Amino acid sequence: MPNEMSRRRFLRQSFAFSALAGLGSLPSFGDLKHGGLGDGGSHLLMVGDWGYENFEAQSRVAKAMQGYVKGRGFTTEALFMLGDNWYGPLPGGVKDKRWQVQFEEMYPKSVFDCPAYAIPGNHDYQRMPESKVAAELEYAKLPGTRWTMPSLWYSFTFPAKKPLVTVIALDSNMPSDAGKWDRGTNFTLRPEQKAEQLAWLKAELEKPRTTPFVVVMGHHPIFSNGPHGDHKILIRDWAPLLREHKVHLYLAGHDHDMQHLEFEGHPTSFVLSGGGGAGLYNLKIAQAQRGPMAEKVYGFSELVVAPEMLTVRHLDEQGRLIHAFTKKPDGSVGIVG
Ligand SMILES: [Fe+2]
Ligand SMILES: [Zn+2]
């Protein structure tokens, strides 16, 4: 099990990645930075932990997202909103002005004319005064809205024309094993929903694959070098399914930093993009111990989808490339920046 992997193995793994990056057969950081590899495909941007009450940092990251798209001259075919969409009160529910200020104007349709696929985070489940998850499901029903959250868990394919990725969007807000889902004003899935979702996830993964890639996303990371750490329930319930079905990427937020973790023998690359605007956290595990990448930094991420390869990039609040890797249909990973 990856969580039982010794520190020595992590270190060895980190060295293996450094060696890989130095081989020279891989595209260089520079190639990616200057628009080489990975640009001939469909682009989407993702951002986690963004709807903070003090939206100074959110604003900087959102501007960087806009600048990145405009500067590189591509069209974004989707946004992935990785949860903790609303911190603090949302008293007006679906009509609250925060929707305009912190969603519609931060990530404007003029730049991101595409669906914004959203998943619920723990802060979305806080009752302030009513469940913000209910408001998010409602907002998705407004005519013409880009906000896409048809249910708490759902799947879709990307891009819309000639799909290459099956995306499974999950609700990672797990009740305790004792079945407790109501912690005062902080709610989670109910135990029966948790079981229903798990059965659905298994069924989705068992369906005949129609795309070369499959990506799973949930707000809570399964493995994280940040303060929330590794998630016992998700390691038990979800990680074996990702392994069995050779899921290419698991996308998460929740820890307010940016990460990319690889585990020896695990086919899935674990991507964390939690730098969308909420106050940053100190990392608990350095990237030299477990990586290849974990950084306390604001930012967002890009996924470029082409038939032969996925490219994931982490960008900072100025749109500068801080990490990039590629993933092939066979699961092989290339660290390129
Ligand atoms: Fe968060
Ligand atoms: Zn969270």
Coordinates of C-alpha atoms and ligand atoms in Angstrom, one line a residue:
M1 CA 0.0 0.0 0.0
P2 CA 1.4 3.4 -0.9
N3 CA 0.6 4.8 2.5
E4 CA 2.8 2.2 4.1
M5 CA 5.7 2.9 1.7
S6 CA 8.8 3.6 3.7
R7 CA 10.5 7.0 3.7
R8 CA 13.5 5.3 2.0
R9 CA 11.3 4.1 -0.9
F10 CA 9.9 7.6 -1.3
L11 CA 13.4 9.0 -1.4
R12 CA 14.4 6.4 -3.9
Q13 CA 11.4 7.2 -5.9
S14 CA 12.2 11.0 -5.9
F15 CA 15.7 10.2 -7.1
A16 CA 14.2 8.0 -9.9
F17 CA 12.1 10.9 -11.0
S18 CA 15.1 13.3 -10.9
A19 CA 17.0 10.9 -13.0
L20 CA 14.1 10.6 -15.4
A21 CA 13.9 14.3 -15.8
G22 CA 17.6 14.5 -16.6
L23 CA 17.6 11.8 -19.3
G24 CA 17.3 14.3 -22.1
S25 CA 15.0 12.0 -24.1
L26 CA 12.1 13.9 -22.5
P27 CA 11.0 17.3 -23.6
S28 CA 12.6 20.0 -21.5
F29 CA 10.9 22.5 -19.2
G30 CA 11.7 25.2 -21.8
D31 CA 9.8 23.3 -24.5
L32 CA 6.7 23.3 -22.5
K33 CA 7.1 26.9 -21.3
H34 CA 7.4 28.1 -24.9
G35 CA 4.5 26.3 -26.3
G36 CA 6.0 23.0 -27.5
L37 CA 4.7 19.7 -26.3
G38 CA 1.2 19.3 -25.1
D39 CA -0.4 22.3 -26.7
G40 CA -2.0 20.5 -29.7
G41 CA -5.1 19.3 -27.8
S42 CA -8.1 20.4 -25.9
H43 CA -7.5 22.7 -22.9
L44 CA -9.2 23.0 -19.6
L45 CA -8.2 24.9 -16.4
M46 CA -8.9 23.7 -12.9
V47 CA -8.9 25.6 -9.6
G48 CA -9.6 24.5 -6.1
D49 CA -10.5 26.2 -2.8
W50 CA -11.4 29.4 -4.5
G51 CA -14.5 30.9 -3.0
Y52 CA -12.9 32.6 0.1
E53 CA -14.6 35.5 1.8
N54 CA -11.5 37.7 1.5
F55 CA -11.1 37.3 -2.3
E56 CA -7.8 39.2 -2.8
A57 CA -5.8 36.1 -3.5
Q58 CA -8.7 34.5 -5.5
S59 CA -8.7 37.7 -7.6
R60 CA -5.0 37.4 -8.4
V61 CA -5.3 33.7 -9.3
A62 CA -8.4 34.4 -11.5
K63 CA -6.5 37.2 -13.3
A64 CA -3.6 34.9 -13.9
M65 CA -6.0 32.3 -15.3
Q66 CA -7.5 34.9 -17.7
G67 CA -4.0 36.2 -18.7
Y68 CA -2.7 32.6 -19.3
V69 CA -5.6 31.8 -21.7
K70 CA -5.4 35.1 -23.5
G71 CA -1.6 35.1 -23.7
R72 CA -1.4 31.7 -25.1
G73 CA -4.3 32.1 -27.4
F74 CA -6.2 28.9 -26.8
T75 CA -9.8 28.3 -26.0
T76 CA -10.7 26.7 -22.7
E77 CA -13.2 23.9 -23.2
A78 CA -13.9 23.4 -19.5
L79 CA -13.2 24.6 -16.0
F80 CA -13.0 22.2 -13.1
M81 CA -14.0 23.8 -9.8
L82 CA -12.5 21.4 -7.3
G83 CA -14.6 22.3 -4.3
D84 CA -14.6 24.6 -1.3
N85 CA -16.5 26.7 -3.8
W86 CA -18.0 28.8 -1.0
Y87 CA -16.4 29.5 2.3
G88 CA -18.4 31.5 4.8
P89 CA -22.1 32.6 4.5
L90 CA -24.1 32.5 1.3
P91 CA -27.2 34.1 2.8
G92 CA -29.0 34.7 -0.6
G93 CA -28.5 31.1 -1.7
V94 CA -28.7 30.9 -5.5
K95 CA -29.4 34.7 -5.6
D96 CA -26.5 35.7 -3.4
K97 CA -24.3 38.4 -5.0
R98 CA -21.2 36.4 -4.4
W99 CA -22.1 34.3 -7.4
Q100 CA -21.7 37.4 -9.6
V101 CA -18.6 38.8 -7.9
Q102 CA -16.7 35.6 -7.2
F103 CA -17.8 33.3 -10.0
E104 CA -19.2 35.1 -13.0
E105 CA -16.8 38.1 -12.9
M106 CA -13.7 36.3 -11.7
Y107 CA -13.9 33.6 -14.4
P108 CA -15.9 35.5 -17.0
K109 CA -17.7 33.9 -19.9
S110 CA -15.8 36.2 -22.3
V111 CA -12.7 34.2 -21.5
F112 CA -14.1 30.9 -20.3
D113 CA -17.0 30.2 -22.6
C114 CA -17.4 26.6 -21.4
P115 CA -19.0 24.4 -18.8
A116 CA -17.6 24.9 -15.2
Y117 CA -17.8 21.4 -13.7
A118 CA -18.1 21.7 -9.9
I119 CA -17.8 19.2 -7.0
P120 CA -18.7 19.9 -3.4
G121 CA -16.0 20.5 -0.8
N122 CA -16.4 20.4 3.0
H123 CA -17.0 24.2 3.2
D124 CA -19.9 23.9 0.7
Y125 CA -21.6 21.5 3.2
Q126 CA -21.6 24.1 6.0
R127 CA -25.0 25.4 6.7
M128 CA -24.6 29.2 6.5
P129 CA -27.6 29.6 7.0
E130 CA -28.7 26.8 4.7
S131 CA -26.7 24.2 2.9
K132 CA -24.6 25.9 0.2
V133 CA -24.5 22.5 -1.7
A134 CA -28.3 22.9 -2.3
A135 CA -27.6 26.4 -3.7
E136 CA -24.9 25.0 -6.0
L137 CA -27.2 22.3 -7.3
E138 CA -29.9 25.0 -7.9
Y139 CA -27.5 27.4 -9.6
A140 CA -26.7 24.6 -12.1
K141 CA -30.3 24.6 -13.1
L142 CA -30.4 28.3 -14.2
P143 CA -30.9 28.7 -17.9
G144 CA -27.7 29.3 -19.8
T145 CA -25.4 28.9 -16.8
R146 CA -21.9 27.5 -17.2
W147 CA -22.0 26.1 -13.6
T148 CA -22.4 22.4 -14.1
M149 CA -23.3 20.2 -11.1
P150 CA -26.2 18.0 -12.1
S151 CA -25.9 16.0 -8.9
L152 CA -23.5 15.4 -6.0
W153 CA -21.6 12.8 -8.2
Y154 CA -21.8 12.5 -11.9
S155 CA -19.7 11.6 -15.0
F156 CA -19.1 13.2 -18.4
T157 CA -16.6 13.0 -21.3
F158 CA -14.2 15.6 -22.5
P159 CA -13.8 17.2 -25.0
A160 CA -17.4 17.5 -26.2
K161 CA -16.4 16.5 -29.7
K162 CA -14.5 13.3 -30.1
P163 CA -14.1 12.6 -26.4
L164 CA -10.8 11.4 -25.1
V165 CA -11.3 11.4 -21.3
T166 CA -14.0 10.0 -19.2
V167 CA -14.3 12.2 -16.1
I168 CA -15.9 10.8 -12.9
A169 CA -16.8 13.7 -10.5
L170 CA -17.3 12.5 -6.9
D171 CA -18.4 13.9 -3.6
S172 CA -15.6 13.1 -1.2
N173 CA -17.4 14.4 1.9
M174 CA -17.3 11.2 3.9
P175 CA -19.4 10.5 7.0
S176 CA -17.5 8.7 9.7
D177 CA -17.5 4.9 9.7
A178 CA -19.8 5.1 12.7
G179 CA -22.3 6.8 10.4
K180 CA -22.1 10.3 11.8
W181 CA -22.8 12.8 9.0
D182 CA -24.1 15.8 11.0
R183 CA -21.4 17.6 12.9
G184 CA -23.4 20.7 14.1
T185 CA -23.5 22.9 11.0
N186 CA -21.0 20.8 9.1
F187 CA -22.6 18.1 7.1
T188 CA -21.3 15.3 4.8
L189 CA -22.9 12.7 2.6
R190 CA -25.3 10.5 4.5
P191 CA -24.0 6.9 5.1
E192 CA -26.5 5.5 2.6
Q193 CA -25.4 8.1 0.0
K194 CA -21.7 7.1 0.6
A195 CA -22.6 3.5 -0.1
E196 CA -24.7 4.4 -3.2
Q197 CA -21.9 6.5 -4.6
L198 CA -19.3 3.8 -4.1
A199 CA -21.5 1.2 -5.9
W200 CA -22.0 3.8 -8.7
L201 CA -18.3 4.5 -8.9
K202 CA -17.6 0.7 -9.3
A203 CA -20.2 0.4 -12.0
E204 CA -18.8 3.5 -13.9
L205 CA -15.3 2.1 -13.8
E206 CA -16.5 -1.3 -15.0
K207 CA -18.3 0.0 -18.0
P208 CA -16.5 -0.7 -21.3
R209 CA -14.1 2.2 -21.8
T210 CA -15.0 4.5 -24.7
T211 CA -12.0 6.9 -24.2
P212 CA -8.2 6.3 -23.9
F213 CA -8.1 8.1 -20.6
V214 CA -10.1 8.1 -17.3
V215 CA -9.9 10.8 -14.7
V216 CA -11.5 10.9 -11.2
M217 CA -12.0 14.0 -9.2
G218 CA -13.0 14.6 -5.6
H219 CA -12.4 17.6 -3.3
H220 CA -10.5 15.6 -0.7
P221 CA -7.1 14.3 -1.7
I222 CA -6.5 10.5 -1.2
F223 CA -2.9 11.2 -0.5
S224 CA -1.6 14.7 0.5
N225 CA 1.7 16.2 1.7
G226 CA -0.4 19.0 3.2
P227 CA -1.8 19.3 6.7
H228 CA -4.9 17.2 6.0
G229 CA -2.6 14.3 5.1
D230 CA -3.7 10.9 3.7
H231 CA -7.4 10.1 3.9
K232 CA -8.0 6.7 5.6
I233 CA -11.5 6.2 4.2
L234 CA -10.6 7.1 0.6
I235 CA -7.5 5.0 0.8
R236 CA -9.6 2.0 1.8
D237 CA -12.6 2.7 -0.5
W238 CA -11.4 4.5 -3.6
A239 CA -7.6 3.9 -4.0
P240 CA -8.0 0.1 -4.8
L241 CA -10.6 1.0 -7.5
L242 CA -8.3 3.6 -9.1
R243 CA -5.6 1.0 -9.1
E244 CA -7.7 -1.9 -10.4
H245 CA -9.1 0.3 -13.3
K246 CA -5.9 2.1 -14.0
V247 CA -7.3 5.5 -13.6
H248 CA -4.9 8.0 -15.1
L249 CA -5.4 11.0 -12.8
Y250 CA -7.0 11.7 -9.5
L251 CA -7.7 15.4 -9.1
A252 CA -8.3 17.1 -5.7
G253 CA -8.1 20.3 -3.7
H254 CA -8.7 20.7 0.0
D255 CA -5.1 21.3 1.1
H256 CA -4.3 24.9 0.1
D257 CA -1.2 24.2 -2.0
M258 CA -0.2 22.5 -5.3
Q259 CA 1.0 18.9 -5.5
H260 CA 1.8 16.0 -7.8
L261 CA 2.4 12.7 -6.1
E262 CA 3.4 9.4 -7.7
F263 CA 3.6 6.1 -5.9
E264 CA 5.7 3.1 -7.0
G265 CA 3.4 0.6 -8.6
H266 CA 0.3 2.7 -8.5
P267 CA -1.1 3.5 -12.0
T268 CA -2.7 6.8 -10.9
S269 CA -1.0 10.2 -10.7
F270 CA -2.3 12.2 -7.8
V271 CA -2.8 15.9 -8.6
L272 CA -3.8 18.5 -6.0
S273 CA -4.7 22.0 -7.0
G274 CA -5.9 23.9 -3.9
G275 CA -4.3 27.3 -4.5
G276 CA -7.4 29.1 -5.8
G277 CA -7.6 31.8 -3.2
A278 CA -8.1 30.5 0.4
G279 CA -5.3 31.1 2.8
L280 CA -2.3 28.8 2.2
Y281 CA -1.2 26.0 4.5
N282 CA 2.2 24.8 5.5
L283 CA 3.2 21.4 4.0
K284 CA 3.7 18.5 6.4
I285 CA 5.8 16.4 4.0
A286 CA 8.4 18.0 1.8
Q287 CA 8.5 17.1 -1.9
A288 CA 12.0 15.7 -1.5
Q289 CA 10.5 13.1 0.8
R290 CA 7.4 12.3 -1.2
G291 CA 6.8 13.9 -4.6
P292 CA 7.7 14.7 -7.2
M293 CA 6.1 18.0 -6.4
A294 CA 4.5 19.8 -3.4
E295 CA 4.6 23.6 -3.0
K296 CA 2.9 26.1 -0.7
V297 CA 1.8 28.5 -3.4
Y298 CA -1.3 30.1 -4.9
G299 CA -2.2 28.9 -8.4
F300 CA -4.3 26.9 -10.8
S301 CA -3.7 24.0 -13.1
E302 CA -4.1 23.2 -16.8
L303 CA -4.9 19.9 -18.4
V304 CA -4.3 19.5 -22.1
V305 CA -5.9 16.5 -23.6
A306 CA -4.6 14.9 -26.8
P307 CA -5.2 11.3 -28.1
E308 CA -1.6 10.2 -27.3
M309 CA -1.1 12.1 -24.1
L310 CA -2.4 14.1 -21.2
T311 CA -0.3 17.1 -20.0
V312 CA -0.8 18.6 -16.6
R313 CA 0.7 21.9 -15.6
H314 CA 0.7 23.7 -12.3
L315 CA 0.8 27.5 -12.7
D316 CA 1.3 30.1 -10.0
E317 CA -0.6 33.3 -9.3
Q318 CA 1.3 35.0 -12.1
G319 CA 0.6 32.3 -14.6
R320 CA 4.2 31.0 -14.4
L321 CA 4.8 27.3 -14.9
I322 CA 5.9 25.7 -11.6
H323 CA 5.5 22.0 -12.6
A324 CA 4.4 19.9 -15.5
F325 CA 4.1 16.2 -16.4
T326 CA 2.7 14.0 -19.0
K327 CA 0.6 10.8 -18.8
K328 CA 0.2 8.4 -21.7
P329 CA -2.7 6.0 -22.2
D330 CA -0.5 3.1 -20.9
G331 CA -0.1 5.1 -17.6
S332 CA 3.5 6.0 -18.1
V333 CA 4.5 9.4 -16.6
G334 CA 7.0 11.9 -17.9
I335 CA 8.2 14.7 -15.6
V336 CA 9.0 17.6 -17.8
G337 CA 9.2 20.6 -15.5
Ligands
FE1 FE -10.3 24.5 1.4
ZN2 ZN -11.7 21.6 1.8

